[in-house]
Amino acid sequence: VNVGGVRVGGVAAGVKPGKEPDMAVIIADRAVPTAAVFTSSRSAAAPVVVSRAHVADGFIRAVVVNSGCANAGTGESGILDARRMAAAAAGAIGCSPDEVIVCSTGPIGPPLPMEAVMPGIGAAVTAATAAGWESAAAAIMTTDTHPKLVESTMTVDGGTVRTVGMAKGAGMVRPDMATMLAFLVTDALVEPSVLRRVLGEVVDRTFNSMNIDGCQSTNDTVVAMATGASSTEVPPDRLVGLLEGPATRLAEMIVRDAEGSTRLVTVRVVGAADAEQARHVGLAITDSDLVRASFHGGDPNWGRIFGAVGVSGLEFAQSSFAVAYEDTWIARDGRQVPFDRLGLRSRLVGDFQIDVVVGDGPGEARILSCDLSPDYVRFNAEPS
Amino acid sequence: VNVGGVRVGGVAAGVKPGKEPDMAVIIADRAVPTAAVFTSSRSAAAPVVVSRAHVADGFIRAVVVNSGCANAGTGESGILDARRMAAAAAGAIGCSPDEVIVCSTGPIGPPLPMEAVMPGIGAAVTAATAAGWESAAAAIMTTDTHPKLVESTMTVDGGTVRTVGMAKGAGMVRPDMATMLAFLVTDALVEPSVLRRVLGEVVDRTFNSMNIDGCQSTNDTVVAMATGASSTEVPPDRLVGLLEGPATRLAEMIVRDAEGSTRLVTVRVVGAADAEQARHVGLAITDSDLVRASFHGGDPNWGRIFGAVGVSGLEFAQSSFAVAYEDTWIARDGRQVPFDRLGLRSRLVGDFQIDVVVGDGPGEARILSCDLSPDYVRFNAEPS
C-alpha cells in the first residue's frame, strides 16, 4: 500500500498503557490541498478545535494522530497540549505548526500524557516511510480488532491516480461525529476548494450514513489530502467517485468491526422529501435500541421501525409506510401484510437489508448499521 | 385500594395467548372531568387517535384497556377496531361511545383479535367493583413483573380527597410516549380545564422525565379522572401536589421495573435556560447507550455524559460543565478534577444520583433512568 507524495508511520509512544502502537503521522512532501470534516459536537475535543483552524486555508503538510487518549473534556490545557503536538510535529518535519492537523482518540476526560506524546511524535516522524501505511493504521486503533486500510486506482485522461484510505471506529460511532477517524490520501491534482466540497458530499453518503450505537463522539475527523504526485488532474465529477469508493469501503469496515456486533444491517430509506431527510430517518431508525436488538435476534420486527419513524420528526402519513426485509414486504399501507414469518426468519441469519418506504418523495438514503448485542453492553459497562 | 365514584375491574379475555388478565375497565358513576396526555408520535396507535377525540370535551365516563396487542400499525381497520371497543364498553355500561377512552398495549403490528376483545369488554364491565383496582392493574401489564398501584389522601379545607393511580411500563419507555399507560383517579371536585392544565404540568415532571431505553412508543397515554365523589373542591395549586405525588411514585415504579435493569439512576441537570431545556438535556444524556452501559458497570464515566450533552443540541460553554456522582465532583470547568476513583466506585453499587451542570441558568430537571444491561438486549432480541 502506498500513494505518491507522502511518508507515513506509526510507533508505540506509551500513550496506551501497554506496548501497542499509538502514534501515527502522515507527512506530505510539501503543503498540499487538504479538506477535513469534523464532529459537530459542542463538546468537540481540543485537537478538533485546533485542527479546524489549521485546515481553514485548504493546505496541510502533515497529520499527527495519537490513540489511547481523546484529549476531550480537557479544557484550556487540552488546547495547549494539542498545539504542542502540532508544534512538535512541525519541528521534526520542518514546517509551520499551522500546517499540521492533530487528531486524538481514546477515553474522554484524562489529560494527554505529554511526557510520552512529545518524544513519540519525533519517533513517528523518523519512522515514516512511503510504505508505512500498515503501521500507521495499527497505531490509530482503539477498540478496533484490526487495522482498516484500503487502496484504489483510477485512470483519468490516460493518467493513473492512486488513493489510500485508513480509518478507525469501533464504538461511539454515529458520525456527524463518533470517535471515528478516517484519512484519505490521493496523488490526484485537485483544487482545495473542490476537494472541500466533494469531501463534504462524500462524507454525508458514507461516514455520516453509518450508525453503530447512536452515540456521537467528541473527536470525529475525516481528512482528505491530495498530494498531486501523479500530476494527473481529476475533474470534480470524477473526484466524487475517487473518494467515495475508498470511503464506502472504510465505512463498511468500521461497521463490521463494531463493538460486540455480529452482523451488518443495511437500512435503505426511500420516499423522503430529499436525501438529507431520508438519511435523518435512517439514522433515527438505527438509533433505536429496540430496533438494533431485533437485528441481533434476526427478528423482522417492523413495528419497532414504524415506532422509531414516528418519533423521528418526519411528518409522514401512516398509510404511506411500508417495510421489506430481504425484499420480502411485510408491511404496506401502514399495516402488516401476510408473509411467511418462519421462511423469512430463516433468511435473517447473517447480514441483511431492510427497505423502508416513508412516502412518495424522491429522497433516499442507505444507512450501514449493525446489531446491538449483550456483548456490546458488557464491554461498555466495564469500568475503565 | 379504592376511590369514590368509580368501579374498576380486570379479566382474562384471551388477547394474550395464555390465561393472564388482559382487559381492564375504569367506570365512573357518570361522565366526569377527565384530562389525558397522549404520545406525540406520528405513528400514534389507533386507540390514541380515537381517544384523543373522545376526551377533547373534558368529560369521560369510562376507560377500557387491553394488553397483549398495541393496535398500532394497523391502518384504517385498526381505527375501526378501536371504535368498536369504545362502542362495546358504552353498550355494556349504558353511555355514549364518545364518553369512552380506549387504550391498547403490546406488540406493534398485529391486528386486535376482536373475537376475544368484544366479549372480554363485556366481562370486564360485569366484573367491575369499587375494590377492583388490583385486578385492573394486573390486566394492563405486558412485560411488567408486577402491578403498579398507588393511593394517597390529602386534606383540603377540612375535606379529605383520595387519589388512586395505576400504571404499566417495562420497555419502549421514554415518554412523550412509551408504551406506558398511567391512570389517575381522584374523588376531588375539579374543573376539566384546570385538570387538563395541571395534568400537563405534572406529566412533564414525572412520566415525561423518565427514560428506560430512549425508545418512544406509539401508545403512551396518561389519563386523570376527577369523580368529585368527595364533594371537596381542590384549588389548582393543591391539585398539582395531589396528582404529582402518585405520578412520581408510579414513574419510579415503572423505571424500577424496567426490562433487564438492575438499578435506578437519577440524573439532575441544573444551569439550563429553563426546566424544559434541562429536561431535554437529561433525556439526551440517558438516551445514550454508552452512558446507560456505564450505569450498569457502576462506572463514573463523566466523559460519556460530556459527549452526550455535546450533541444534545444545547449550546453550552465547555468551561461551564461540571459533573458529580453521589455528590462527589469529578469534573468542573469542563475538565476532570482529582477524585478517589476506587472510593467513589465502591459507592456506585446500587442506585445512585448524578448532578450535571451545563451553565448558570435557572433551569433544572430530574430524570429517572436505569442501566442498560446485557439482559435488556437479550430479552429484546428474542423474536416474537
GROMACS .gro file of N, CA, C and O in nm, chain B residues 213-310:
model
  392
  597ASP      N    1  -3.513   0.338   2.784
  597ASP     CA    2  -3.434   0.291   2.669
  597ASP      C    3  -3.431   0.389   2.552
  597ASP      O    4  -3.387   0.352   2.443
  598GLY      N    5  -3.474   0.512   2.575
  598GLY     CA    6  -3.468   0.611   2.467
  598GLY      C    7  -3.566   0.585   2.355
  598GLY      O    8  -3.567   0.657   2.256
  599CYS      N    9  -3.647   0.479   2.368
  599CYS     CA   10  -3.740   0.443   2.261
  599CYS      C   11  -3.879   0.491   2.294
  599CYS      O   12  -3.941   0.444   2.389
  600GLN      N   13  -3.929   0.583   2.212
  600GLN     CA   14  -4.062   0.637   2.237
  600GLN      C   15  -4.165   0.547   2.170
  600GLN      O   16  -4.142   0.492   2.065
  601SER      N   17  -4.279   0.535   2.233
  601SER     CA   18  -4.377   0.437   2.188
  601SER      C   19  -4.492   0.501   2.112
  601SER      O   20  -4.508   0.622   2.107
  602THR      N   21  -4.573   0.414   2.057
  602THR     CA   22  -4.688   0.455   1.976
  602THR      C   23  -4.815   0.470   2.057
  602THR      O   24  -4.916   0.516   2.006
  603ASN      N   25  -4.815   0.426   2.183
  603ASN     CA   26  -4.939   0.412   2.257
  603ASN      C   27  -4.948   0.488   2.389
  603ASN      O   28  -5.050   0.481   2.457
  604ASP      N   29  -4.841   0.560   2.427
  604ASP     CA   30  -4.841   0.627   2.557
  604ASP      C   31  -4.966   0.705   2.586
  604ASP      O   32  -5.009   0.789   2.505
  605THR      N   33  -5.020   0.683   2.703
  605THR     CA   34  -5.139   0.756   2.745
  605THR      C   35  -5.137   0.772   2.896
  605THR      O   36  -5.112   0.677   2.969
  606VAL      N   37  -5.162   0.894   2.941
  606VAL     CA   38  -5.186   0.919   3.083
  606VAL      C   39  -5.324   0.981   3.095
  606VAL      O   40  -5.355   1.078   3.025
  607VAL      N   41  -5.409   0.923   3.179
  607VAL     CA   42  -5.545   0.971   3.197
  607VAL      C   43  -5.565   1.011   3.343
  607VAL      O   44  -5.522   0.937   3.433
  608ALA      N   45  -5.625   1.127   3.366
  608ALA     CA   46  -5.663   1.167   3.503
  608ALA      C   47  -5.813   1.195   3.505
  608ALA      O   48  -5.862   1.276   3.426
  609MET      N   49  -5.884   1.127   3.594
  609MET     CA   50  -6.028   1.147   3.608
  609MET      C   51  -6.055   1.203   3.748
  609MET      O   52  -5.996   1.158   3.846
  610ALA      N   53  -6.147   1.297   3.756
  610ALA     CA   54  -6.185   1.355   3.886
  610ALA      C   55  -6.334   1.329   3.907
  610ALA      O   56  -6.417   1.394   3.845
  611THR      N   57  -6.364   1.231   3.993
  611THR     CA   58  -6.505   1.190   4.006
  611THR      C   59  -6.588   1.288   4.088
  611THR      O   60  -6.710   1.290   4.078
  612GLY      N   61  -6.522   1.365   4.174
  612GLY     CA   62  -6.597   1.459   4.256
  612GLY      C   63  -6.670   1.394   4.372
  612GLY      O   64  -6.743   1.462   4.447
  613ALA      N   65  -6.655   1.262   4.391
  613ALA     CA   66  -6.733   1.191   4.492
  613ALA      C   67  -6.704   1.239   4.634
  613ALA      O   68  -6.786   1.219   4.725
  614SER      N   69  -6.590   1.303   4.657
  614SER     CA   70  -6.559   1.353   4.792
  614SER      C   71  -6.632   1.484   4.821
  614SER      O   72  -6.634   1.530   4.935
  615SER      N   73  -6.689   1.545   4.716
  615SER     CA   74  -6.754   1.676   4.727
  615SER      C   75  -6.659   1.783   4.779
  615SER      O   76  -6.703   1.886   4.830
  616THR      N   77  -6.527   1.757   4.771
  616THR     CA   78  -6.428   1.854   4.818
  616THR      C   79  -6.363   1.922   4.699
  616THR      O   80  -6.301   1.857   4.616
  617GLU      N   81  -6.380   2.052   4.691
  617GLU     CA   82  -6.318   2.126   4.582
  617GLU      C   83  -6.169   2.143   4.610
  617GLU      O   84  -6.130   2.179   4.720
  618VAL      N   85  -6.086   2.118   4.508
  618VAL     CA   86  -5.941   2.131   4.524
  618VAL      C   87  -5.893   2.243   4.433
  618VAL      O   88  -5.909   2.236   4.311
  619PRO      N   89  -5.834   2.348   4.489
  619PRO     CA   90  -5.786   2.458   4.406
  619PRO      C   91  -5.663   2.414   4.325
  619PRO      O   92  -5.594   2.319   4.364
  620PRO      N   93  -5.636   2.483   4.212
  620PRO     CA   94  -5.529   2.442   4.121
  620PRO      C   95  -5.395   2.420   4.191
  620PRO      O   96  -5.325   2.324   4.162
  621ASP      N   97  -5.357   2.508   4.285
  621ASP     CA   98  -5.224   2.495   4.345
  621ASP      C   99  -5.211   2.367   4.427
  621ASP      O  100  -5.106   2.306   4.434
  622ARG      N  101  -5.321   2.324   4.490
  622ARG     CA  102  -5.317   2.198   4.565
  622ARG      C  103  -5.328   2.079   4.471
  622ARG      O  104  -5.280   1.970   4.500
  623LEU      N  105  -5.395   2.099   4.357
  623LEU     CA  106  -5.416   1.989   4.263
  623LEU      C  107  -5.283   1.937   4.208
  623LEU      O  108  -5.265   1.819   4.183
  624VAL      N  109  -5.187   2.029   4.191
  624VAL     CA  110  -5.055   1.987   4.142
  624VAL      C  111  -4.997   1.880   4.234
  624VAL      O  112  -4.958   1.772   4.190
  625GLY      N  113  -4.997   1.908   4.362
  625GLY     CA  114  -4.942   1.812   4.458
  625GLY      C  115  -5.023   1.685   4.464
  625GLY      O  116  -4.971   1.574   4.476
  626LEU      N  117  -5.155   1.702   4.453
  626LEU     CA  118  -5.246   1.587   4.458
  626LEU      C  119  -5.211   1.486   4.349
  626LEU      O  120  -5.205   1.365   4.373
  627LEU      N  121  -5.185   1.535   4.228
  627LEU     CA  122  -5.155   1.445   4.116
  627LEU      C  123  -5.007   1.409   4.111
  627LEU      O  124  -4.970   1.298   4.073
  628GLU      N  125  -4.919   1.504   4.149
  628GLU     CA  126  -4.776   1.480   4.132
  628GLU      C  127  -4.724   1.372   4.226
  628GLU      O  128  -4.634   1.295   4.190
  629GLY      N  129  -4.781   1.364   4.346
  629GLY     CA  130  -4.737   1.260   4.439
  629GLY      C  131  -4.753   1.121   4.379
  629GLY      O  132  -4.654   1.048   4.359
  630PRO      N  133  -4.876   1.081   4.346
  630PRO     CA  134  -4.896   0.948   4.287
  630PRO      C  135  -4.821   0.931   4.154
  630PRO      O  136  -4.766   0.824   4.127
  631ALA      N  137  -4.816   1.036   4.072
  631ALA     CA  138  -4.749   1.025   3.942
  631ALA      C  139  -4.601   0.999   3.961
  631ALA      O  140  -4.540   0.917   3.891
  632THR      N  141  -4.540   1.066   4.058
  632THR     CA  142  -4.397   1.046   4.086
  632THR      C  143  -4.372   0.903   4.130
  632THR      O  144  -4.276   0.838   4.085
  633ARG      N  145  -4.458   0.852   4.218
  633ARG     CA  146  -4.437   0.715   4.267
  633ARG      C  147  -4.457   0.613   4.155
  633ARG      O  148  -4.383   0.515   4.144
  634LEU      N  149  -4.556   0.635   4.070
  634LEU     CA  150  -4.577   0.542   3.958
  634LEU      C  151  -4.459   0.545   3.861
  634LEU      O  152  -4.413   0.442   3.813
  635ALA      N  153  -4.409   0.667   3.833
  635ALA     CA  154  -4.295   0.679   3.741
  635ALA      C  155  -4.176   0.602   3.796
  635ALA      O  156  -4.108   0.528   3.724
  636GLU      N  157  -4.151   0.615   3.926
  636GLU     CA  158  -4.038   0.544   3.986
  636GLU      C  159  -4.060   0.393   3.980
  636GLU      O  160  -3.967   0.317   3.952
  637MET      N  161  -4.185   0.350   4.001
  637MET     CA  162  -4.215   0.205   3.993
  637MET      C  163  -4.190   0.153   3.851
  637MET      O  164  -4.142   0.041   3.832
  638ILE      N  165  -4.223   0.235   3.752
  638ILE     CA  166  -4.203   0.193   3.613
  638ILE      C  167  -4.054   0.178   3.583
  638ILE      O  168  -4.011   0.077   3.525
  639VAL      N  169  -3.973   0.276   3.625
  639VAL     CA  170  -3.830   0.268   3.596
  639VAL      C  171  -3.765   0.152   3.672
  639VAL      O  172  -3.682   0.079   3.619
  640ARG      N  173  -3.808   0.132   3.798
  640ARG     CA  174  -3.753   0.020   3.875
  640ARG      C  175  -3.784  -0.115   3.812
  640ARG      O  176  -3.711  -0.211   3.832
  641ASP      N  177  -3.895  -0.121   3.738
  641ASP     CA  178  -3.935  -0.249   3.679
  641ASP      C  179  -3.895  -0.255   3.531
  641ASP      O  180  -3.949  -0.332   3.454
  642ALA      N  181  -3.798  -0.173   3.491
  642ALA     CA  182  -3.756  -0.169   3.350
  642ALA      C  183  -3.695  -0.302   3.309
  642ALA      O  184  -3.629  -0.369   3.389
  643GLU      N  185  -3.718  -0.337   3.183
  643GLU     CA  186  -3.666  -0.464   3.131
  643GLU      C  187  -3.515  -0.474   3.154
  643GLU      O  188  -3.438  -0.391   3.107
  644GLY      N  189  -3.474  -0.575   3.224
  644GLY     CA  190  -3.332  -0.606   3.241
  644GLY      C  191  -3.255  -0.514   3.333
  644GLY      O  192  -3.136  -0.535   3.356
  645SER      N  193  -3.319  -0.409   3.385
  645SER     CA  194  -3.240  -0.312   3.460
  645SER      C  195  -3.210  -0.361   3.600
  645SER      O  196  -3.286  -0.440   3.659
  646THR      N  197  -3.098  -0.316   3.655
  646THR     CA  198  -3.056  -0.361   3.788
  646THR      C  199  -3.049  -0.247   3.887
  646THR      O  200  -3.027  -0.269   4.004
  647ARG      N  201  -3.063  -0.122   3.840
  647ARG     CA  202  -3.056  -0.010   3.934
  647ARG      C  203  -3.123   0.114   3.875
  647ARG      O  204  -3.132   0.130   3.754
  648LEU      N  205  -3.166   0.199   3.966
  648LEU     CA  206  -3.229   0.325   3.927
  648LEU      C  207  -3.124   0.435   3.938
  648LEU      O  208  -3.054   0.444   4.038
  649VAL      N  209  -3.112   0.515   3.834
  649VAL     CA  210  -3.015   0.624   3.835
  649VAL      C  211  -3.089   0.755   3.813
  649VAL      O  212  -3.165   0.769   3.717
  650THR      N  213  -3.069   0.849   3.903
  650THR     CA  214  -3.134   0.979   3.892
  650THR      C  215  -3.033   1.080   3.838
  650THR      O  216  -2.924   1.094   3.892
  651VAL      N  217  -3.069   1.145   3.729
  651VAL     CA  218  -2.980   1.244   3.669
  651VAL      C  219  -3.044   1.381   3.688
  651VAL      O  220  -3.153   1.407   3.638
  652ARG      N  221  -2.976   1.467   3.764
  652ARG     CA  222  -3.027   1.601   3.788
  652ARG      C  223  -2.946   1.697   3.702
  652ARG      O  224  -2.823   1.698   3.708
  653VAL      N  225  -3.015   1.772   3.617
  653VAL     CA  226  -2.948   1.870   3.531
  653VAL      C  227  -2.980   2.008   3.585
  653VAL      O  228  -3.097   2.041   3.605
  654VAL      N  229  -2.877   2.089   3.608
  654VAL     CA  230  -2.900   2.227   3.653
  654VAL      C  231  -2.823   2.323   3.565
  654VAL      O  232  -2.730   2.284   3.494
  655GLY      N  233  -2.866   2.449   3.568
  655GLY     CA  234  -2.793   2.554   3.496
  655GLY      C  235  -2.840   2.576   3.353
  655GLY      O  236  -2.780   2.652   3.279
  656ALA      N  237  -2.950   2.508   3.314
  656ALA     CA  238  -3.004   2.529   3.180
  656ALA      C  239  -3.086   2.658   3.178
  656ALA      O  240  -3.112   2.719   3.283
  657ALA      N  241  -3.129   2.698   3.058
  657ALA     CA  242  -3.205   2.822   3.046
  657ALA      C  243  -3.339   2.810   3.119
  657ALA      O  244  -3.383   2.903   3.185
  658ASP      N  245  -3.404   2.695   3.105
  658ASP     CA  246  -3.531   2.673   3.174
  658ASP      C  247  -3.550   2.523   3.198
  658ASP      O  248  -3.466   2.441   3.156
  659ALA      N  249  -3.658   2.489   3.265
  659ALA     CA  250  -3.681   2.349   3.303
  659ALA      C  251  -3.695   2.259   3.180
  659ALA      O  252  -3.647   2.145   3.178
  660GLU      N  253  -3.759   2.311   3.076
  660GLU     CA  254  -3.780   2.231   2.956
  660GLU      C  255  -3.646   2.197   2.890
  660GLU      O  256  -3.624   2.084   2.847
  661GLN      N  257  -3.556   2.295   2.884
  661GLN     CA  258  -3.424   2.269   2.826
  661GLN      C  259  -3.346   2.169   2.913
  661GLN      O  260  -3.279   2.079   2.861
  662ALA      N  261  -3.357   2.184   3.043
  662ALA     CA  262  -3.287   2.093   3.134
  662ALA      C  263  -3.338   1.949   3.115
  662ALA      O  264  -3.262   1.853   3.112
  663ARG      N  265  -3.470   1.936   3.101
  663ARG     CA  266  -3.530   1.804   3.080
  663ARG      C  267  -3.480   1.744   2.948
  663ARG      O  268  -3.445   1.626   2.940
  664HIS      N  269  -3.475   1.827   2.846
  664HIS     CA  270  -3.426   1.781   2.715
  664HIS      C  271  -3.283   1.727   2.727
  664HIS      O  272  -3.250   1.622   2.673
  665VAL      N  273  -3.197   1.800   2.798
  665VAL     CA  274  -3.058   1.758   2.814
  665VAL      C  275  -3.051   1.628   2.895
  665VAL      O  276  -2.977   1.535   2.860
  666GLY      N  277  -3.131   1.620   3.000
  666GLY     CA  278  -3.132   1.498   3.083
  666GLY      C  279  -3.177   1.377   3.003
  666GLY      O  280  -3.123   1.266   3.020
  667LEU      N  281  -3.275   1.395   2.918
  667LEU     CA  282  -3.321   1.284   2.833
  667LEU      C  283  -3.213   1.248   2.732
  667LEU      O  284  -3.189   1.130   2.705
  668ALA      N  285  -3.144   1.347   2.675
  668ALA     CA  286  -3.037   1.320   2.579
  668ALA      C  287  -2.924   1.241   2.645
  668ALA      O  288  -2.868   1.147   2.586
  669ILE      N  289  -2.891   1.277   2.768
  669ILE     CA  290  -2.785   1.204   2.841
  669ILE      C  291  -2.826   1.058   2.858
  669ILE      O  292  -2.748   0.966   2.830
  670THR      N  293  -2.950   1.036   2.901
  670THR     CA  294  -2.993   0.899   2.929
  670THR      C  295  -3.038   0.825   2.804
  670THR      O  296  -3.060   0.704   2.809
  671ASP      N  297  -3.048   0.894   2.691
  671ASP     CA  298  -3.068   0.825   2.562
  671ASP      C  299  -2.943   0.746   2.523
  671ASP      O  300  -2.952   0.650   2.447
  672SER      N  301  -2.827   0.790   2.570
  672SER     CA  302  -2.701   0.732   2.523
  672SER      C  303  -2.679   0.591   2.575
  672SER      O  304  -2.676   0.567   2.696
  673ASP      N  305  -2.662   0.497   2.483
  673ASP     CA  306  -2.632   0.358   2.522
  673ASP      C  307  -2.504   0.352   2.603
  673ASP      O  308  -2.493   0.272   2.697
  674LEU      N  309  -2.406   0.433   2.565
  674LEU     CA  310  -2.278   0.427   2.636
  674LEU      C  311  -2.293   0.478   2.778
  674LEU      O  312  -2.233   0.423   2.871
  675VAL      N  313  -2.373   0.581   2.797
  675VAL     CA  314  -2.396   0.631   2.932
  675VAL      C  315  -2.469   0.527   3.015
  675VAL      O  316  -2.428   0.494   3.127
  676ARG      N  317  -2.577   0.467   2.959
  676ARG     CA  318  -2.653   0.370   3.037
  676ARG      C  319  -2.575   0.240   3.058
  676ARG      O  320  -2.594   0.170   3.157
  677ALA      N  321  -2.484   0.206   2.966
  677ALA     CA  322  -2.397   0.089   2.989
  677ALA      C  323  -2.301   0.120   3.105
  677ALA      O  324  -2.273   0.032   3.188
  678SER      N  325  -2.253   0.245   3.113
  678SER     CA  326  -2.164   0.279   3.225
  678SER      C  327  -2.240   0.276   3.357
  678SER      O  328  -2.182   0.243   3.461
  679PHE      N  329  -2.371   0.308   3.355
  679PHE     CA  330  -2.452   0.293   3.476
  679PHE      C  331  -2.450   0.146   3.520
  679PHE      O  332  -2.439   0.115   3.638
  680HIS      N  333  -2.461   0.056   3.423
  680HIS     CA  334  -2.466  -0.087   3.455
  680HIS      C  335  -2.339  -0.128   3.529
  680HIS      O  336  -2.346  -0.206   3.624
  681GLY      N  337  -2.225  -0.077   3.484
  681GLY     CA  338  -2.098  -0.114   3.546
  681GLY      C  339  -2.063  -0.032   3.669
  681GLY      O  340  -1.958  -0.053   3.728
  682GLY      N  341  -2.150   0.064   3.706
  682GLY     CA  342  -2.117   0.149   3.820
  682GLY      C  343  -1.991   0.230   3.796
  682GLY      O  344  -1.911   0.254   3.885
  683ASP      N  345  -1.975   0.272   3.671
  683ASP     CA  346  -1.853   0.340   3.628
  683ASP      C  347  -1.880   0.491   3.621
  683ASP      O  348  -1.966   0.534   3.545
  684PRO      N  349  -1.809   0.572   3.698
  684PRO     CA  350  -1.833   0.717   3.694
  684PRO      C  351  -1.771   0.778   3.568
  684PRO      O  352  -1.676   0.855   3.574
  685ASN      N  353  -1.825   0.743   3.454
  685ASN     CA  354  -1.767   0.779   3.324
  685ASN      C  355  -1.826   0.912   3.279
  685ASN      O  356  -1.914   0.917   3.190
  686TRP      N  357  -1.778   1.021   3.339
  686TRP     CA  358  -1.837   1.153   3.308
  686TRP      C  359  -1.811   1.194   3.164
  686TRP      O  360  -1.887   1.273   3.107
  687GLY      N  361  -1.706   1.142   3.102
  687GLY     CA  362  -1.675   1.179   2.963
  687GLY      C  363  -1.788   1.142   2.868
  687GLY      O  364  -1.815   1.214   2.771
  688ARG      N  365  -1.854   1.029   2.893
  688ARG     CA  366  -1.967   0.992   2.807
  688ARG      C  367  -2.084   1.087   2.825
  688ARG      O  368  -2.158   1.114   2.731
  689ILE      N  369  -2.102   1.137   2.948
  689ILE     CA  370  -2.208   1.237   2.972
  689ILE      C  371  -2.173   1.366   2.898
  689ILE      O  372  -2.258   1.426   2.832
  690PHE      N  373  -2.049   1.405   2.908
  690PHE     CA  374  -1.999   1.525   2.838
  690PHE      C  375  -2.022   1.510   2.687
  690PHE      O  376  -2.072   1.601   2.620
  691GLY      N  377  -1.989   1.393   2.634
  691GLY     CA  378  -2.011   1.367   2.492
  691GLY      C  379  -2.158   1.375   2.454
  691GLY      O  380  -2.194   1.431   2.350
  692ALA      N  381  -2.245   1.321   2.538
  692ALA     CA  382  -2.389   1.321   2.509
  692ALA      C  383  -2.447   1.462   2.514
  692ALA      O  384  -2.531   1.500   2.433
  693VAL      N  385  -2.402   1.542   2.609
  693VAL     CA  386  -2.451   1.680   2.619
  693VAL      C  387  -2.406   1.759   2.495
  693VAL      O  388  -2.481   1.840   2.442
  694GLY      N  389  -2.286   1.727   2.446
  694GLY     CA  390  -2.232   1.799   2.330
  694GLY      C  391  -2.314   1.782   2.204
  694GLY      O  392  -2.307   1.867   2.115
   0.00000   0.00000   0.00000
